[in-house]
Short mmCIF file of C-alpha atoms in Angstrom, two decimals:
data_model
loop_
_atom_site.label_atom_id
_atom_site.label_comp_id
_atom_site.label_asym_id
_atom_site.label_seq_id
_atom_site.Cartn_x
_atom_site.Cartn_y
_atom_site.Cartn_z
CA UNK D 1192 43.22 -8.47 24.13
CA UNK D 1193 43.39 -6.36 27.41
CA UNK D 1194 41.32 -3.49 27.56
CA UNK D 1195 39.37 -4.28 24.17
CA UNK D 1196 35.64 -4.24 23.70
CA UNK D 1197 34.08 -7.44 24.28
CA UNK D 1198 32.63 -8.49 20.85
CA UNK D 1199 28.63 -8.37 20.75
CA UNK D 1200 25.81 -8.56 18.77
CA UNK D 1201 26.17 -5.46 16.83
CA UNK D 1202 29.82 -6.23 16.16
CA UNK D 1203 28.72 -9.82 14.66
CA UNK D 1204 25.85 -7.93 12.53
CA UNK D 1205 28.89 -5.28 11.56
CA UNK D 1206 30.60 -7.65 10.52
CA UNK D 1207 28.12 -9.69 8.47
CA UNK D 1208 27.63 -6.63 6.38
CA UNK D 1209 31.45 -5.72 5.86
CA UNK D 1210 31.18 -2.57 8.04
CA UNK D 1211 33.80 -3.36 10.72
CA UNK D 1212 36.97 -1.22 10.11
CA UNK D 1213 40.03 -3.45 9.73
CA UNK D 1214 41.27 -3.85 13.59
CA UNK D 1215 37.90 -4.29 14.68
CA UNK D 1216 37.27 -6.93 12.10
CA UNK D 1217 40.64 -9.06 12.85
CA UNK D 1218 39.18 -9.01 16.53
CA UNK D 1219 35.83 -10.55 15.75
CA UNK D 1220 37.74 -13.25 13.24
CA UNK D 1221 39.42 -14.39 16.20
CA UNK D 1222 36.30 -14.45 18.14
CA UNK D 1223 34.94 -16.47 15.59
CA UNK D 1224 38.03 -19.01 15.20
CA UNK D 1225 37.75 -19.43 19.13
CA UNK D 1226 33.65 -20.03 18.81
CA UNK D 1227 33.24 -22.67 15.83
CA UNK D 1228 29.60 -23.19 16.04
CA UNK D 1229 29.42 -19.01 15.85
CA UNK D 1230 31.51 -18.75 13.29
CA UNK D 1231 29.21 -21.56 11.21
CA UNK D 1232 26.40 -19.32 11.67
CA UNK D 1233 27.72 -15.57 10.49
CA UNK D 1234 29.16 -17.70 7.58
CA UNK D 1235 25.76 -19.15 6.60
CA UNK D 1236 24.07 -15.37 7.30
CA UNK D 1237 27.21 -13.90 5.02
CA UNK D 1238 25.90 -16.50 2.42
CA UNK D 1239 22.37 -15.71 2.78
CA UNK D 1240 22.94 -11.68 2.72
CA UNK D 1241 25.00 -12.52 -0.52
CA UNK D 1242 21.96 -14.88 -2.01
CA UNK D 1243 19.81 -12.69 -1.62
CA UNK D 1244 21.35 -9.60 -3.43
CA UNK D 1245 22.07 -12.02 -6.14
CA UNK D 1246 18.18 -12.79 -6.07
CA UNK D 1247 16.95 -9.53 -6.46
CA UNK D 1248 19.36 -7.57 -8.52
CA UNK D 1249 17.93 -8.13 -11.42
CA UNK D 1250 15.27 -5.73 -10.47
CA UNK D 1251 17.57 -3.34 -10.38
CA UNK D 1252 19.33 -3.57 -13.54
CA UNK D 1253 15.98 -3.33 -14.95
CA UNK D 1254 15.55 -0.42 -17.48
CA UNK D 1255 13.20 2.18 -15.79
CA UNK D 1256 9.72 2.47 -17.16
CA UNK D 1257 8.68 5.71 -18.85
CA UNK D 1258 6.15 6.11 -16.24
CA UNK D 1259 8.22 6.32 -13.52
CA UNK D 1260 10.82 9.49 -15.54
CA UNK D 1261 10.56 12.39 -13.16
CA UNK D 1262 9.52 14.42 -16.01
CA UNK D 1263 6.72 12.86 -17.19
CA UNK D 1264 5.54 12.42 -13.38
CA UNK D 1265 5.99 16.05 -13.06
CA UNK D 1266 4.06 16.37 -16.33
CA UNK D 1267 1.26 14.53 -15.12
CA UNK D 1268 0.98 16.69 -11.58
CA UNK D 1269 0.98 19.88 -13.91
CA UNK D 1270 -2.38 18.03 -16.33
CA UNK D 1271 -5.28 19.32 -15.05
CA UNK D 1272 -7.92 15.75 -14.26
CA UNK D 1273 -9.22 14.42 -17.35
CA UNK D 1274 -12.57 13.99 -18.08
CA UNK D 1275 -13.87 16.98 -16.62
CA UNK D 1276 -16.55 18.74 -18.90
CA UNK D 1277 -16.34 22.24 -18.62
CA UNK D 1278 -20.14 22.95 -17.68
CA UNK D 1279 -19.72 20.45 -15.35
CA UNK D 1280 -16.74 22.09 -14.10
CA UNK D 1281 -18.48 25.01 -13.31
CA UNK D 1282 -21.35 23.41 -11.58
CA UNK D 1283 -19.60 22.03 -9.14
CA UNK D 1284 -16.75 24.73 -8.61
CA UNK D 1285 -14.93 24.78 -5.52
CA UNK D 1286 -16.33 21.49 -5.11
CA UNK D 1287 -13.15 19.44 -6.05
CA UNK D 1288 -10.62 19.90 -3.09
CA UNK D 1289 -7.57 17.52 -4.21
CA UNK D 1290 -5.12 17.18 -6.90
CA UNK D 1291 -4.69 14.39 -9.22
CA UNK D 1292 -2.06 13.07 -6.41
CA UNK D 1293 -3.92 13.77 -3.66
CA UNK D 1294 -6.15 11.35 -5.12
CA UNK D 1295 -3.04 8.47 -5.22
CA UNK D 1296 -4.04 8.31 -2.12
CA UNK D 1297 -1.64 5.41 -1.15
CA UNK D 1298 -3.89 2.51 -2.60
CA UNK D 1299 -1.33 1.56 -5.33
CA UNK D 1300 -2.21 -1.60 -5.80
CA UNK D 1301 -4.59 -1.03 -8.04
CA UNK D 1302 -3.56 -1.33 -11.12
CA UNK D 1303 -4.61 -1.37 -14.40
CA UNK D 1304 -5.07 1.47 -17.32
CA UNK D 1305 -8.90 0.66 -18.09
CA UNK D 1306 -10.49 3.67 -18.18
CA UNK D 1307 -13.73 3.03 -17.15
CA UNK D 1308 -16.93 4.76 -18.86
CA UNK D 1309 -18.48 6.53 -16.23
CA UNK D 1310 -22.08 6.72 -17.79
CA UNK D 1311 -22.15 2.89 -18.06
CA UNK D 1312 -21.91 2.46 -14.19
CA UNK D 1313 -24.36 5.24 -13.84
CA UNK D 1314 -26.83 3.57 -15.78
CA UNK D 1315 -26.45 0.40 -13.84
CA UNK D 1316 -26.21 2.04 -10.79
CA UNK D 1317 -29.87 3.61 -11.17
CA UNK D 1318 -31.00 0.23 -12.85
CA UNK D 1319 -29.65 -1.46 -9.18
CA UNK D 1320 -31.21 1.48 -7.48
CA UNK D 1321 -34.77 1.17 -9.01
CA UNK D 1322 -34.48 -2.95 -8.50
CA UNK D 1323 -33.43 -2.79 -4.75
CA UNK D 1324 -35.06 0.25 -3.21
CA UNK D 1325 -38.33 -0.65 -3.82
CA UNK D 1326 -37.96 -4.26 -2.34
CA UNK D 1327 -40.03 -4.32 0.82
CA UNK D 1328 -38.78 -7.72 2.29
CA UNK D 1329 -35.46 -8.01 1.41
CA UNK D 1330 -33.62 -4.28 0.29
CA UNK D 1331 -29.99 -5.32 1.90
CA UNK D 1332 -27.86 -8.84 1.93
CA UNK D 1333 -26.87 -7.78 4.77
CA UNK D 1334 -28.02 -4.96 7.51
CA UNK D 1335 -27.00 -2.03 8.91
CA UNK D 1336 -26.55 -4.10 12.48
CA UNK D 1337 -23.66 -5.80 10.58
CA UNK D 1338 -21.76 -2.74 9.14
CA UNK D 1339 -18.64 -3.83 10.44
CA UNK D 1340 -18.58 -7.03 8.60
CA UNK D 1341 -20.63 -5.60 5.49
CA UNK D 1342 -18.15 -3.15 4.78
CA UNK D 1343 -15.32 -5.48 5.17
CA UNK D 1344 -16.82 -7.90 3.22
CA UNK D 1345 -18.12 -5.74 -0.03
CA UNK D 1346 -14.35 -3.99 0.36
CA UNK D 1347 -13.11 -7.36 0.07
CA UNK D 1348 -15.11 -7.96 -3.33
CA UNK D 1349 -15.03 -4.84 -4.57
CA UNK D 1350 -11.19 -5.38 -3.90
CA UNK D 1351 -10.51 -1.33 -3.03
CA UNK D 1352 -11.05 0.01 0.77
CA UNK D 1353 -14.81 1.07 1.48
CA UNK D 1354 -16.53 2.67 3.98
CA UNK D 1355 -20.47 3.47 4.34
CA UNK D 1356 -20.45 6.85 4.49
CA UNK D 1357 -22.74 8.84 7.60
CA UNK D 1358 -25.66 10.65 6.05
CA UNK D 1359 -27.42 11.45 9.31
CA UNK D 1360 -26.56 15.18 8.99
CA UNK D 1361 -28.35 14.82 5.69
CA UNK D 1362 -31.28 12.74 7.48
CA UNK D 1363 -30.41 9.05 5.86
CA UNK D 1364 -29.55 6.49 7.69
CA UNK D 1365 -27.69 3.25 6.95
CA UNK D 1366 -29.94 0.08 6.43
CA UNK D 1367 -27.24 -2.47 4.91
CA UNK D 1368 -25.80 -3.28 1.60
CA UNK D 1369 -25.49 -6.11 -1.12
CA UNK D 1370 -23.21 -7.05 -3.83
CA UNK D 1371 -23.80 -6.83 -7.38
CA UNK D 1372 -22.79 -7.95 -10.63
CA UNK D 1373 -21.46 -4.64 -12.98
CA UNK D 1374 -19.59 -6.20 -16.54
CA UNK D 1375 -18.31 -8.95 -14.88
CA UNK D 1376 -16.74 -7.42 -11.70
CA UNK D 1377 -18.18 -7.03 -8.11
CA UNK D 1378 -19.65 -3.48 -7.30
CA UNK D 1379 -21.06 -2.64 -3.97
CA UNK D 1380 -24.74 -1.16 -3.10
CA UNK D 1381 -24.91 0.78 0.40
CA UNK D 1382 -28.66 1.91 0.98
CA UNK D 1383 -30.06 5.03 3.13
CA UNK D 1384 -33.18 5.44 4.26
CA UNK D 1385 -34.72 8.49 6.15
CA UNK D 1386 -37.55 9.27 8.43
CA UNK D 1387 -39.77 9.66 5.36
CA UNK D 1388 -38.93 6.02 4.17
CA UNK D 1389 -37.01 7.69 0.89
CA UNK D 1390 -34.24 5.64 0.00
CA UNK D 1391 -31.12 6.38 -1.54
CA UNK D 1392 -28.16 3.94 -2.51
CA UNK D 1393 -24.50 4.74 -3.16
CA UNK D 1394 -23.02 2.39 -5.71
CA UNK D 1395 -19.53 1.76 -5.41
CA UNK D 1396 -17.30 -0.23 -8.03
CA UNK D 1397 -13.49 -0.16 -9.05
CA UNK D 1398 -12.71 2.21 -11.56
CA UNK D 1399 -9.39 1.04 -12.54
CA UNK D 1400 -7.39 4.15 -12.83
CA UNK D 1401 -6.50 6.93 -10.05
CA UNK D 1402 -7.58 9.35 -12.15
CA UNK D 1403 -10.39 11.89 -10.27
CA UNK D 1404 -13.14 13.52 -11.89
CA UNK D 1405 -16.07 15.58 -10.93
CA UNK D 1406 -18.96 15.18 -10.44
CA UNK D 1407 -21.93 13.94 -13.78
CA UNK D 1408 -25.02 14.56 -13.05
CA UNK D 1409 -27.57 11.98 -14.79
CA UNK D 1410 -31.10 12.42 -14.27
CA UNK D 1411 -33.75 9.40 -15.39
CA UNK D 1412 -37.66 9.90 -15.22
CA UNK D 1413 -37.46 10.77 -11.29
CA UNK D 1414 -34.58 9.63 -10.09
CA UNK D 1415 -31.52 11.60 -10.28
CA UNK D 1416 -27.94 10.36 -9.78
CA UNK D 1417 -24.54 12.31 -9.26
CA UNK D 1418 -21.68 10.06 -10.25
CA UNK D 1419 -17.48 10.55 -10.06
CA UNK D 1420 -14.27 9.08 -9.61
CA UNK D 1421 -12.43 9.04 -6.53
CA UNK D 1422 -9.06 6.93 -5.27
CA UNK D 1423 -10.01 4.50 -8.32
CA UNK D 1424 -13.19 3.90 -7.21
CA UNK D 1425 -16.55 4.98 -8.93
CA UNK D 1426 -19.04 6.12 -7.22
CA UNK D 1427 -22.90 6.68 -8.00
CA UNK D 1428 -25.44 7.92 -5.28
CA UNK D 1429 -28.82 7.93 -6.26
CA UNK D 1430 -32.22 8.60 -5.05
CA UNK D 1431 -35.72 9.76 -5.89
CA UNK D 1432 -34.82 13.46 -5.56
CA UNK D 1433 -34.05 16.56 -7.57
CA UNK D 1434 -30.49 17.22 -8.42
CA UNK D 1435 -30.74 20.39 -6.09
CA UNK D 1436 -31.35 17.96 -2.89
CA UNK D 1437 -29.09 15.50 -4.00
CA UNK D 1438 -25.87 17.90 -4.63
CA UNK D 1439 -25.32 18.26 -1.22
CA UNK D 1440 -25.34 14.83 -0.11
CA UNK D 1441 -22.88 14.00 -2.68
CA UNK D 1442 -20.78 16.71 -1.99
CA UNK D 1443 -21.10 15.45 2.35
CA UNK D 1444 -19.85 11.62 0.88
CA UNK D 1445 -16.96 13.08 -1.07
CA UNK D 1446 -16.02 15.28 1.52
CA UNK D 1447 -16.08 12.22 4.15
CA UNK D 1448 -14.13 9.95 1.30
CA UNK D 1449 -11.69 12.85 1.11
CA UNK D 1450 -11.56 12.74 5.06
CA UNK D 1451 -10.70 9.30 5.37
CA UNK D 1452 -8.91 8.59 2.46
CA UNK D 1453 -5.81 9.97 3.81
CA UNK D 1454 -3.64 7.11 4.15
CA UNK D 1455 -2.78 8.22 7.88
CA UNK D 1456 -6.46 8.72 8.64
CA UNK D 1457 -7.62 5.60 6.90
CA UNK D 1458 -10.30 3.96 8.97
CA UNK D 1459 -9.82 0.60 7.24
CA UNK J 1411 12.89 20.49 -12.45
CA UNK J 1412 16.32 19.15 -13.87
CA UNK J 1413 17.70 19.60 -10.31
CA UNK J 1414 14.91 17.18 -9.04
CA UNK J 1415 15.04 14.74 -12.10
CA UNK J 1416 19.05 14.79 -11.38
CA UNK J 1417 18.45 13.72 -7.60
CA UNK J 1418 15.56 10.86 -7.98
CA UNK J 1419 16.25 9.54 -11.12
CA UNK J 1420 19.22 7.83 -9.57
CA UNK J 1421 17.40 6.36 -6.72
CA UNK J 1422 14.74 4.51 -8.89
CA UNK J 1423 16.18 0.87 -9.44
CA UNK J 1424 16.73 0.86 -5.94
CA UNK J 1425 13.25 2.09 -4.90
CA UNK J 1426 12.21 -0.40 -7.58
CA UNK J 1427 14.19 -3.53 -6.37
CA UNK J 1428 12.61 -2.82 -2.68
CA UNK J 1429 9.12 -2.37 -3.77
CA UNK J 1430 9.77 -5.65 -5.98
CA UNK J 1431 11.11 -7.27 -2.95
CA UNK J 1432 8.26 -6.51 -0.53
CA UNK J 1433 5.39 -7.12 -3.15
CA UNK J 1434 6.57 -9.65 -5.57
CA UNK J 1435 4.34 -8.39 -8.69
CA UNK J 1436 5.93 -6.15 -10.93
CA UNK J 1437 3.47 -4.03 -11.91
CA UNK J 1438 2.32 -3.31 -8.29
CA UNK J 1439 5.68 -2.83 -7.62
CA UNK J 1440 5.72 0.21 -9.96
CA UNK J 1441 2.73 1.44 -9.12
CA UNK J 1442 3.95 1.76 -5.42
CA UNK J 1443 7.19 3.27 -6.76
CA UNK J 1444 5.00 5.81 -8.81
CA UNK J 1445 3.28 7.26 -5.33
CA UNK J 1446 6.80 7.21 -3.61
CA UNK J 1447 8.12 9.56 -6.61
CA UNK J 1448 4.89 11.81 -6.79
CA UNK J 1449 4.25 11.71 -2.87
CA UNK J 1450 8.50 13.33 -2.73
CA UNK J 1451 7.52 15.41 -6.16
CA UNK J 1452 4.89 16.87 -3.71
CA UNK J 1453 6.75 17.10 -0.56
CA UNK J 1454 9.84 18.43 -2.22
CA UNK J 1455 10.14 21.86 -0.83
CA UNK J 1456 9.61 19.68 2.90
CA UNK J 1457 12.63 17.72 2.25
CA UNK J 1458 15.05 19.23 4.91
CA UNK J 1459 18.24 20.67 2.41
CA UNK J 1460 20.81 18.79 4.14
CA UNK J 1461 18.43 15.57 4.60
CA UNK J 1462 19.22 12.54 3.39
CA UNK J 1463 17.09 11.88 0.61
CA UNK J 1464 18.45 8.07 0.14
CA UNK J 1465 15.96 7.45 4.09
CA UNK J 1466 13.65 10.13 3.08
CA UNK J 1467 12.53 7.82 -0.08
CA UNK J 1468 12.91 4.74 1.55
CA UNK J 1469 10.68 5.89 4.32
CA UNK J 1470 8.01 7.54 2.33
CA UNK J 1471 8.10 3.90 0.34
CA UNK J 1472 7.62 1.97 3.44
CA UNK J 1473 4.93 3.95 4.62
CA UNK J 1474 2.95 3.70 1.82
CA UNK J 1475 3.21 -0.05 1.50
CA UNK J 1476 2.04 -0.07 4.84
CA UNK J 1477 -0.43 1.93 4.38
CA UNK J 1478 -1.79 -0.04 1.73
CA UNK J 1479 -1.35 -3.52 3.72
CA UNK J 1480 -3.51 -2.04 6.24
CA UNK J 1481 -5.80 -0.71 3.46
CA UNK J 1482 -6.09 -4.34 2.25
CA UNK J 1483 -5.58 -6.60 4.98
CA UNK J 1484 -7.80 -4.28 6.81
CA UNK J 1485 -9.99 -6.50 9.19
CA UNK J 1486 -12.76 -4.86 10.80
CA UNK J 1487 -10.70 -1.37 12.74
CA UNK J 1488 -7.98 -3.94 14.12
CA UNK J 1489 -5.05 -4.58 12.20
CA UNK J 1490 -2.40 -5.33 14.08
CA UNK J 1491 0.79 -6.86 13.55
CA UNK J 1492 -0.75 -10.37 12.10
CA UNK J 1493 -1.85 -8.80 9.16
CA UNK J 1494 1.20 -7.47 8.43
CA UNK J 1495 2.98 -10.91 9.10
CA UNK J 1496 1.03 -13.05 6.75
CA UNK J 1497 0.89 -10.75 3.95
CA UNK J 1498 2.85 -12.62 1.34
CA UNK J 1499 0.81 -15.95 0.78
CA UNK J 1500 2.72 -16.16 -2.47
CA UNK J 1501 2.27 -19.43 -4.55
CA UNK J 1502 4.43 -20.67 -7.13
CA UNK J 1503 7.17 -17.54 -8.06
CA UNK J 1504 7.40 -17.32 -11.73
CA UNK J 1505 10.43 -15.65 -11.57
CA UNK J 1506 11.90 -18.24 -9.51
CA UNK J 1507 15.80 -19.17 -10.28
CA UNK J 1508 16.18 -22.60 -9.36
CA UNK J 1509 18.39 -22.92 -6.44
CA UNK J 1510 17.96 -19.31 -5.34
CA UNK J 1511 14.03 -19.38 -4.89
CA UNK J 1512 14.89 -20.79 -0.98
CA UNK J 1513 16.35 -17.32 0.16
CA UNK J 1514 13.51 -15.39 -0.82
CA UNK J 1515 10.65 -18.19 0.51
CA UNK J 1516 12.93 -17.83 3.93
CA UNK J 1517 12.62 -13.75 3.43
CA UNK J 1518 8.36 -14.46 3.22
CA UNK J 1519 8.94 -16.28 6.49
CA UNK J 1520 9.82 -12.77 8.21
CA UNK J 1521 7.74 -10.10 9.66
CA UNK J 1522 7.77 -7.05 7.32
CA UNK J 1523 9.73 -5.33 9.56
CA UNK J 1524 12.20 -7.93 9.68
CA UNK J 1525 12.25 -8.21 5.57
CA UNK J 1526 12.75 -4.31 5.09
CA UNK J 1527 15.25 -4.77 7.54
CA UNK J 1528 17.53 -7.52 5.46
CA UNK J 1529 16.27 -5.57 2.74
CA UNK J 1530 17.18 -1.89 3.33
CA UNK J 1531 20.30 -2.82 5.29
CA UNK J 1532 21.87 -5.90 3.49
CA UNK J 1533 20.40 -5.44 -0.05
CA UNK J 1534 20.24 -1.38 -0.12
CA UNK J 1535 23.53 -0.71 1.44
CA UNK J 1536 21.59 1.46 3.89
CA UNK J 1537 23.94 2.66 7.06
CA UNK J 1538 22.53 1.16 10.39
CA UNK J 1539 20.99 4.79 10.83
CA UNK J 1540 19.68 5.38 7.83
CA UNK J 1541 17.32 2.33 8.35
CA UNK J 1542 16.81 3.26 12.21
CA UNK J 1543 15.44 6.47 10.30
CA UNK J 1544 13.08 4.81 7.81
CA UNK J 1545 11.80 2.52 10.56
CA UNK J 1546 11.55 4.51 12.93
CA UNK J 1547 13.56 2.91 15.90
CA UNK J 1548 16.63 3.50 17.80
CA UNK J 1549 19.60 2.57 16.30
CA UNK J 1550 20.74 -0.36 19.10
CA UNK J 1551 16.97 -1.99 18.22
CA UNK J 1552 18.45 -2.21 14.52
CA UNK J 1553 21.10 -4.04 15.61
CA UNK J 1554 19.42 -6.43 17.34
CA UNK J 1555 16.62 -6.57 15.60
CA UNK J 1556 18.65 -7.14 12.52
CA UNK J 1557 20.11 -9.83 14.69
CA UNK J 1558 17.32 -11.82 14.78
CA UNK J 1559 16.26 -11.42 11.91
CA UNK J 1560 18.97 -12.87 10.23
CA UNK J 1561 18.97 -16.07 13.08
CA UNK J 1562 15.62 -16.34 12.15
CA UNK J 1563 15.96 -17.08 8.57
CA UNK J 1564 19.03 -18.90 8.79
CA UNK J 1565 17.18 -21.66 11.20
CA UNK J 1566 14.22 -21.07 8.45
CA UNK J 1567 16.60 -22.05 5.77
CA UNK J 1568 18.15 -25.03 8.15
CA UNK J 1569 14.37 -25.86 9.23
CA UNK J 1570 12.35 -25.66 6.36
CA UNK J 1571 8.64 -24.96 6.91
CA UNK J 1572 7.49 -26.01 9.83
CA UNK J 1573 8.76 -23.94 12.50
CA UNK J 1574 6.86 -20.76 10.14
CA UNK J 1575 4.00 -22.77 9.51
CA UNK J 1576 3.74 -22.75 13.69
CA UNK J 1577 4.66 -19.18 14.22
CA UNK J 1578 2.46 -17.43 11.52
CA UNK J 1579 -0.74 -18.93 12.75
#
């Protein structure tokens, strides 16, 4: 044994995994035969490194899922986003910075193929604006003062990242939020006010599929409401202005959604 | 196209049996194996020739399970390594084998850093430095963080719950 490497930690891991070569490996058996209690313990980790590859290969013997052949991902990067009206399109060109994959945006847990109508959370995102923003005593669950813990909270029923979105460039500011009731899931309500005392909400609820879309415009008596997909979230801001006032406050909350929703950047 | 088909394809079940292994629901499992393959679709040309792809996926896996624990767990601005820690509050594993379910309750007992690390190393076949590359460390903290790792579920396993039940919170 003169002269040889004392046997450490890295050897015993080494040799755990089968990765000694052979002389090496005779030197740390007879480590091990001189050190009984040792050698009880890298036998039980050889038998749980074992265990556990028994455990889980099953996953990999698994056929692979059509959705997961290169081809048909490569397919999908090369589809232009569905549901994008062509008038619509053009209203908004230039608007929509982002791929279909720059919308995965890392939040993969979100499953689910429901393709969710976008008109039907419009409509009940103008019927939740026209409840809540006239309410004088009680517009918000919970206000602005809170944000931290409103947005954490309505993220955490919503079940998808939020964030409030800063409108003071565009003159709102942030009074608070509630949670709503939309077909049996939880949506989210943020409402602005500015100096004026006009108030606009943005209506947030998971839209099931990472699919993007532009923006819909939807207009009803005098409120107006710009509506899209983003990250599998829907999205509806709405207030009681014209859709040529309103454009660019949608386009400032996409372009802060798009901001943040890089996985590195992610605020939440 | 064929050349990049030719190149993942093969590393799928294994991308699959990690993602399976950190998340324990199929579907999410595939979902998060979906963004790996369209997140290194994307960055293909960014893939250094000679790199080794085997990390490079691994890595961009990890990351984005990471990036969505912190998108989920996400408590206030501070996440720190807590949240990452108690992740897994699984309840009762339907796929559970009986008398194999212990190894991967004693895996849930491990930080996430100290799961990939059975994981990628022991279960993957990764070399020591391709998992110093996917997380990010030198290679002598693999080694003994792999180390302790492994002590750590093997007094789990001899244990049981409590000692966990005391660490975790």
């Amino acid at each position: 044994m003169t002269g040889e490497r004392p046997i450490g930690e890295d050897d015993l891991q080494a040799y755990v995994d089968g990765r000694l070569t052979p002389s090496r490996r005779e030197a740390v058996k007879a480590y091990l035969e001189d050190h009984p209690a040792l050698a009880d313990q890298v036998g039980q980790e050889i038998e749980q490194r074992e265990a556990l590859r028994a455990r889980l290969s099953f996953k990999a013997a698994e056929p692979i899922p059509s959705r997961l052949r290169i081809a048909n991902l490569m397919a999908a990067q090369r589809r232009p986003p569905r549901g994008r009206p062509a008038a619509v399109a053009a209203a908004v060109a230039g608007l929509l910075v982002g791929s279909v994959l720059g919308a995965a945006g890392g939040i993969w847990w979100s499953s689910g193929p429901a393709q969710l109508a976008q008109t039907s959370v419009a409509g009940n995102a103008i019927a939740a604006h026209r409840i809540y923003v006239g309410e004088r005593l009680h517009p918000v669950e919970v206000p602005a003062e809170q944000e931290a813990h409103l947005v954490q909270w309505l993220s955490r029923r919503v079940g998808k990242p939020l964030s409030a979105p800063n409108l003071t460039a565009q003159g709102y500011r942030l009074i608070g939020g509630r949670l709503l009731p939309d077909g049996g899931e939880a949506a989210a309500l943020f409402m602005y006010e500015n100096a004026g005392g006009n108030r606009l909400t943005l209506y947030a609820r998971s839209g099931g599929t990472d699919a993007q879309t532009s923006f819909r415009f939807e207009s009803r008596d005098d409120v107006s409401a710009f509506s899209w997909i983003d990250n599998g979230l829907s999205y509806v801001v709405t207030a009681k202005v014209d859709r040529a006032q309103l454009l660019p406050i949608a386009e400032a909350i996409y372009r802060q959604f798009e901001a943040t929703g890089e996985p590195a950047k992610s605020r939440l | 196209m064929d050349e990049i088909a030719a190149l993942l394809e093969p590393q799928i079940p294994a991308l699959r049996r990690y993602a399976w292994a950190l998340l324990r629901d199929h579907e999410a499992a595939d979902d998060l194996v979906q963004d790996t393959l369209e997140r290194a679709i994307s960055r293909w040309g960014q893939r250094r020739q000679e790199g080794d792809l085997r990390a490079w996926l691994f890595t961009i896996q990890r990351n984005l399970f990471l990036n969505g624990l912190r998108q989920r767990k996400a408590r206030g601005t501070q996440v720190g390594e807590d949240a990452l820690n108690d992740v897994q509050a699984l309840g009762t594993d339907p796929e559970s084998h009986a008398g194999l379910r212990d190894v991967l309750v004693g895996l849930d007992a491990l930080s996430e850093e100290q799961r990939s690390l059975l994981l990628l190393v022991g279960v993957e076949d990764l070399s020591y430095e391709q998992a110093a590359k996917v997380l990010g460390i030198p290679l002598g903290t693999v080694m003994s963080r792999l180390s302790r790792a492994r002590a750590r579920l093997r007094e789990f396993m001899e244990n049981g719950r409590s000692t966990v039940l005391r660490r975790v919170k």
